[in-house]
mmCIF file of C-alpha atoms and ligand atoms in Angstrom:
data_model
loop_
_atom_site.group_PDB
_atom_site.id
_atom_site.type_symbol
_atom_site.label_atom_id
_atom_site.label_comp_id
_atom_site.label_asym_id
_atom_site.label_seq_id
_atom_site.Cartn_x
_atom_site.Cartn_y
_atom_site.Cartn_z
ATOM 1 C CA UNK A 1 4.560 20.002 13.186
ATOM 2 C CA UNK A 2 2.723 16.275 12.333
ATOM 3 C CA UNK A 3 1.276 14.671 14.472
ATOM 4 C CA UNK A 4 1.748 11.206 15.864
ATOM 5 C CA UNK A 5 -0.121 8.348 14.945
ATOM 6 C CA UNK A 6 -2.352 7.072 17.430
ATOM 7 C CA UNK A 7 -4.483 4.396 16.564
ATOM 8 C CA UNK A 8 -6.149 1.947 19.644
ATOM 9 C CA UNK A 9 -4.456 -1.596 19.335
ATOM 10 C CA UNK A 10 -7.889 -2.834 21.667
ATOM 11 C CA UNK A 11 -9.895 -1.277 18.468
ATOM 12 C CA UNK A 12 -11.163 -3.651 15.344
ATOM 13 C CA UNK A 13 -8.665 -3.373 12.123
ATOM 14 C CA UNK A 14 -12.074 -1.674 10.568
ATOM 15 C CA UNK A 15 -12.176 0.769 13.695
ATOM 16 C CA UNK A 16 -8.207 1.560 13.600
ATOM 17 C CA UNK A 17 -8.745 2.348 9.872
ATOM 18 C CA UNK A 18 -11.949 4.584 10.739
ATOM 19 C CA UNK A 19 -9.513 6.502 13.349
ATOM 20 C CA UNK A 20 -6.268 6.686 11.087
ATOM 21 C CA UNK A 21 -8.498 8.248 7.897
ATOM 22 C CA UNK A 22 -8.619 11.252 9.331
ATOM 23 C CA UNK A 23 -5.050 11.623 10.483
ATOM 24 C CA UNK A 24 -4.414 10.821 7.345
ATOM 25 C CA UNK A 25 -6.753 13.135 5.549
ATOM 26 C CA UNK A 26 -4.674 16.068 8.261
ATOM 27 C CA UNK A 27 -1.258 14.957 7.002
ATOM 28 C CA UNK A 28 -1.785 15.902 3.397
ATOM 29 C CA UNK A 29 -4.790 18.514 3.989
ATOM 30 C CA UNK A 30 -2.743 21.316 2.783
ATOM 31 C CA UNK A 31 0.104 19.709 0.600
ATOM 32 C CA UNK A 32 0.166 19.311 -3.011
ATOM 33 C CA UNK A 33 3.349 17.491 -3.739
ATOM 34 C CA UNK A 34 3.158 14.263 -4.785
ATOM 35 C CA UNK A 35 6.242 13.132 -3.324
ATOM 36 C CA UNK A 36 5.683 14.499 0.450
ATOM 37 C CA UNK A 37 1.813 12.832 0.177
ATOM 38 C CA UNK A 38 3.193 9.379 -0.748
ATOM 39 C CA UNK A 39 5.913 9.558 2.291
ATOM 40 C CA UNK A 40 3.417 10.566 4.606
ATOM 41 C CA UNK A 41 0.880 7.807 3.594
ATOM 42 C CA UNK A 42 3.229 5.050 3.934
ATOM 43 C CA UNK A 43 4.563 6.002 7.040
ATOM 44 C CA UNK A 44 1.131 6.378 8.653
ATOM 45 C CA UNK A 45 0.166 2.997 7.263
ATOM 46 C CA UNK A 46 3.720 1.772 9.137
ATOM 47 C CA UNK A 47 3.845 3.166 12.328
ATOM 48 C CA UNK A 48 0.173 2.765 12.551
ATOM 49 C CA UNK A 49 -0.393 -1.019 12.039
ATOM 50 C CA UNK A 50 3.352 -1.574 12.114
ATOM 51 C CA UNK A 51 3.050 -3.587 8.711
ATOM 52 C CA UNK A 52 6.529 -4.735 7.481
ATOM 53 C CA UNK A 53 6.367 -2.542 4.241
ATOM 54 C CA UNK A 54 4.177 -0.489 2.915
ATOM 55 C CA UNK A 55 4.969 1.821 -0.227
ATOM 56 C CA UNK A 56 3.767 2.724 -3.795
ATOM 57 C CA UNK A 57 5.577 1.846 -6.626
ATOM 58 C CA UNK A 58 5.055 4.341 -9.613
ATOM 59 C CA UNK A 59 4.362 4.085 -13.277
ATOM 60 C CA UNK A 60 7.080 4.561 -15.435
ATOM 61 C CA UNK A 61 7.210 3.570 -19.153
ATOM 62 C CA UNK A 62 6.545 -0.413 -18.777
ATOM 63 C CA UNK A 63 7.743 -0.631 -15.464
ATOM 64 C CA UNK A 64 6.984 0.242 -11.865
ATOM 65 C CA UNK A 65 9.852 1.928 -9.964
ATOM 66 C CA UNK A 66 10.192 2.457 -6.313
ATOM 67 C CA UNK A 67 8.657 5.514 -4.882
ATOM 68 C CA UNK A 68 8.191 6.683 -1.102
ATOM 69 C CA UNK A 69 8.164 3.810 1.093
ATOM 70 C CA UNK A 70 8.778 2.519 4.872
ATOM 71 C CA UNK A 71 10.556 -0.465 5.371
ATOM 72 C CA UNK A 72 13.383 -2.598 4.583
ATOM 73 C CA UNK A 73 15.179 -1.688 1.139
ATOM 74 C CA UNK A 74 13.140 -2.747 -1.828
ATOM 75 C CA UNK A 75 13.228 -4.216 -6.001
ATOM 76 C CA UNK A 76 13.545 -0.870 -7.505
ATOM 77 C CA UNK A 77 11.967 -1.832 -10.743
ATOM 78 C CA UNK A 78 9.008 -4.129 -11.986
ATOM 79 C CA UNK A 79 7.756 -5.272 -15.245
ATOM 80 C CA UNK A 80 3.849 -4.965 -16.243
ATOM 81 C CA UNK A 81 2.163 -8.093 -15.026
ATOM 82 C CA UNK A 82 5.321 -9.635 -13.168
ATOM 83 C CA UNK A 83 4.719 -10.080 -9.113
ATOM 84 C CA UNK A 84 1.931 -8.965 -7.505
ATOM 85 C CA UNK A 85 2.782 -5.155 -8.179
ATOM 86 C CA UNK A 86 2.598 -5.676 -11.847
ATOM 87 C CA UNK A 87 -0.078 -7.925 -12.388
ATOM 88 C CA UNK A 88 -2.543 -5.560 -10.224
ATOM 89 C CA UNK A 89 -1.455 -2.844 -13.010
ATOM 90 C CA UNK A 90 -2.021 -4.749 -15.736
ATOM 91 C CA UNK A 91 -5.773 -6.210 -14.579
ATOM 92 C CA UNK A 92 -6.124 -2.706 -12.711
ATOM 93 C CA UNK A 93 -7.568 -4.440 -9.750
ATOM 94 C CA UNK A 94 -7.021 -4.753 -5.881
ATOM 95 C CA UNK A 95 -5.024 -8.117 -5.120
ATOM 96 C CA UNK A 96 -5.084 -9.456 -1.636
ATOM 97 C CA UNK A 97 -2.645 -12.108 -1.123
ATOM 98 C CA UNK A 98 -2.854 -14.402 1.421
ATOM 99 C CA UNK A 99 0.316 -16.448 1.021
ATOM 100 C CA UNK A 100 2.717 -14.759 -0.958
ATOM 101 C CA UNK A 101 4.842 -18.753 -1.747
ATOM 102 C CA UNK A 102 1.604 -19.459 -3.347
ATOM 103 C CA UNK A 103 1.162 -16.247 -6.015
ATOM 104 C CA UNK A 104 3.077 -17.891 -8.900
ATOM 105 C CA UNK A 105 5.746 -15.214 -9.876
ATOM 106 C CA UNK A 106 5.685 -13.101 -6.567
ATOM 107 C CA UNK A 107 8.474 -11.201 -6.148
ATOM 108 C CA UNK A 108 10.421 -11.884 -2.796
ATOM 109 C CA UNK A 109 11.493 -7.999 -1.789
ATOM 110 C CA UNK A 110 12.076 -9.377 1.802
ATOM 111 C CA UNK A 111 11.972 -13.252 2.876
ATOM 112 C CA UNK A 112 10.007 -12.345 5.891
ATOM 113 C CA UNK A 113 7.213 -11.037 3.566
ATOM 114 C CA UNK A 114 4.598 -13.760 3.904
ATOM 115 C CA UNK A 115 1.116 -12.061 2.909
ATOM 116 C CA UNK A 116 0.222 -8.803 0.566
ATOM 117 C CA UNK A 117 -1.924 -6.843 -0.424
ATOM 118 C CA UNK A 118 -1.359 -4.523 -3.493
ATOM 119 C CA UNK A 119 -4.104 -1.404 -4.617
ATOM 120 C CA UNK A 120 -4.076 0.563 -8.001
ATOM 121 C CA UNK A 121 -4.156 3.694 -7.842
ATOM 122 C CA UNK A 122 -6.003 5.036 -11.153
ATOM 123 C CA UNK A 123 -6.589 8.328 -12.803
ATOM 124 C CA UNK A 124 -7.895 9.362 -16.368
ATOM 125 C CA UNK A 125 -8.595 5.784 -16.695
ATOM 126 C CA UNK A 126 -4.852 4.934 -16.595
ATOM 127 C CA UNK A 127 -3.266 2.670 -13.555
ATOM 128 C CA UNK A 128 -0.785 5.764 -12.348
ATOM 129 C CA UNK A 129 0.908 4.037 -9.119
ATOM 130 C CA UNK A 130 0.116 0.820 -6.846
ATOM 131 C CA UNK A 131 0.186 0.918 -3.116
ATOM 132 C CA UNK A 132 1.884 -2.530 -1.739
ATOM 133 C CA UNK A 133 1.370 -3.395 1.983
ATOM 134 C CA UNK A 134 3.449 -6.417 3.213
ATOM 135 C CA UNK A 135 3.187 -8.825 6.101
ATOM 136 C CA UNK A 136 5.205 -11.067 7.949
ATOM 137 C CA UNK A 137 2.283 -12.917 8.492
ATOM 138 C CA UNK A 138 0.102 -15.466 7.007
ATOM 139 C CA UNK A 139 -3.739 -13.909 5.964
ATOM 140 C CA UNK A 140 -2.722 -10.575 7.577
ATOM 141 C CA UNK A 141 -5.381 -8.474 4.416
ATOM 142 C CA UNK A 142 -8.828 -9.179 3.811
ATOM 143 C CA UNK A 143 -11.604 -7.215 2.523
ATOM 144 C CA UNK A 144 -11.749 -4.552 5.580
ATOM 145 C CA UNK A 145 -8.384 -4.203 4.542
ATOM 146 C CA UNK A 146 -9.199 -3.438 0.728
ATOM 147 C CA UNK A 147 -11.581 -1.147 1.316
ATOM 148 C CA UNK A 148 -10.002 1.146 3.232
ATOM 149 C CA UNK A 149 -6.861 1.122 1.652
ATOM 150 C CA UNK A 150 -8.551 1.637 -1.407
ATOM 151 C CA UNK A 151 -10.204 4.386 0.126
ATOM 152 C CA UNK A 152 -6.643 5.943 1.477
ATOM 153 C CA UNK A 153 -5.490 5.877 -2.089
ATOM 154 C CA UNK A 154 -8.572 8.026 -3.370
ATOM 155 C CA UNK A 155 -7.294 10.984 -0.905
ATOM 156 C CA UNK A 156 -4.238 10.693 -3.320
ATOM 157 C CA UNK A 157 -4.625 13.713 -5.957
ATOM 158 C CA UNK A 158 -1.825 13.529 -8.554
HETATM 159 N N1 SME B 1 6.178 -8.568 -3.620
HETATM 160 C C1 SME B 1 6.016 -7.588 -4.659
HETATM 161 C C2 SME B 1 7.301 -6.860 -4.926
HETATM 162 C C3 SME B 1 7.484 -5.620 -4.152
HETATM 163 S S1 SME B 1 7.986 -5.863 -2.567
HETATM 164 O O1 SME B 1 7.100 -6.775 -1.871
HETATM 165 C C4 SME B 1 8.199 -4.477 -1.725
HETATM 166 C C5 SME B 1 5.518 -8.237 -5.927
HETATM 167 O O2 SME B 1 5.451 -9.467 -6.019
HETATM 168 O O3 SME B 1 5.174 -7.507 -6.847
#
């Protein structure tokens, strides 16, 4: 059976990351499929920091398309380098987003969405997926926040 998540709301954002790395290095210690990873991921990221989405969006062709997330429903498609999704595929890079109304071309998934952070997730020198993590509020990502996310996505192996 998985286990809960259990992360200390008195704890640092840095500290909860430190304890929720190896919960989620447990979930998918063991599992190979893709599919069951990406679920897991997301909803550890969700019930542990209760973000308002968090899920990956996969490359397909010239698009993105909608792959495991937790959340309210989502776009099910992007193009390369439209919204935040596609533009960190096209410059392969980490964007943190600290007011969504100010990224010119965001895509509004959910009008709550207010700040977002979006991480590539890149093998054989090719963007493969992106991880986007959504907040209701205002500067809710920062650097702590990129590099352990980033770091989450390296457990991925595709
Ligand atoms: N806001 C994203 C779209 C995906 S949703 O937020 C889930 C973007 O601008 O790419």
């Amino acid at each position: 059976m998985a286990e809960d998540i259990v992360l200390d709301n008195t704890l640092t954002r840095e500290q909860q990351y430190q304890q929720l790395i190896p919960q989620i290095e447990g979930l998918l210690s063991g599992e190979t499929n893709l599919i069951a990873n990406l679920g897991n991921i997301a909803a550890a990221l969700k019930s542990g920091f209760g973000f308002l989405w968090v899920g990956f969006y996969l490359v397909d062709g010239d698009e993105l398309v909608l792959g495991p997330f937790q959340g309210p429903p989502a776009c099910t498609r992007i193009r390369k380098g439209k919204g935040v999704c596609g533009t960190s595929w096209d410059k392969a890079e980490t964007l943190v987003v600290n007011d969504v109304d100010a990224f010119p071309g965001h895509i509004a998934c959910s009008s709550l969405s207010r700040s977002e952070i979006v991480v590539p997730i890149v093998r054989n020198d090719k963007v493969a997926m992106v991880l986007d993590v959504d907040s209701e509020h205002l500067n809710n990502f920062n650097a702590t926040d990129k590099i352990y996310l980033e770091k989450i996505c390296s457990l991925i192996q595709i």
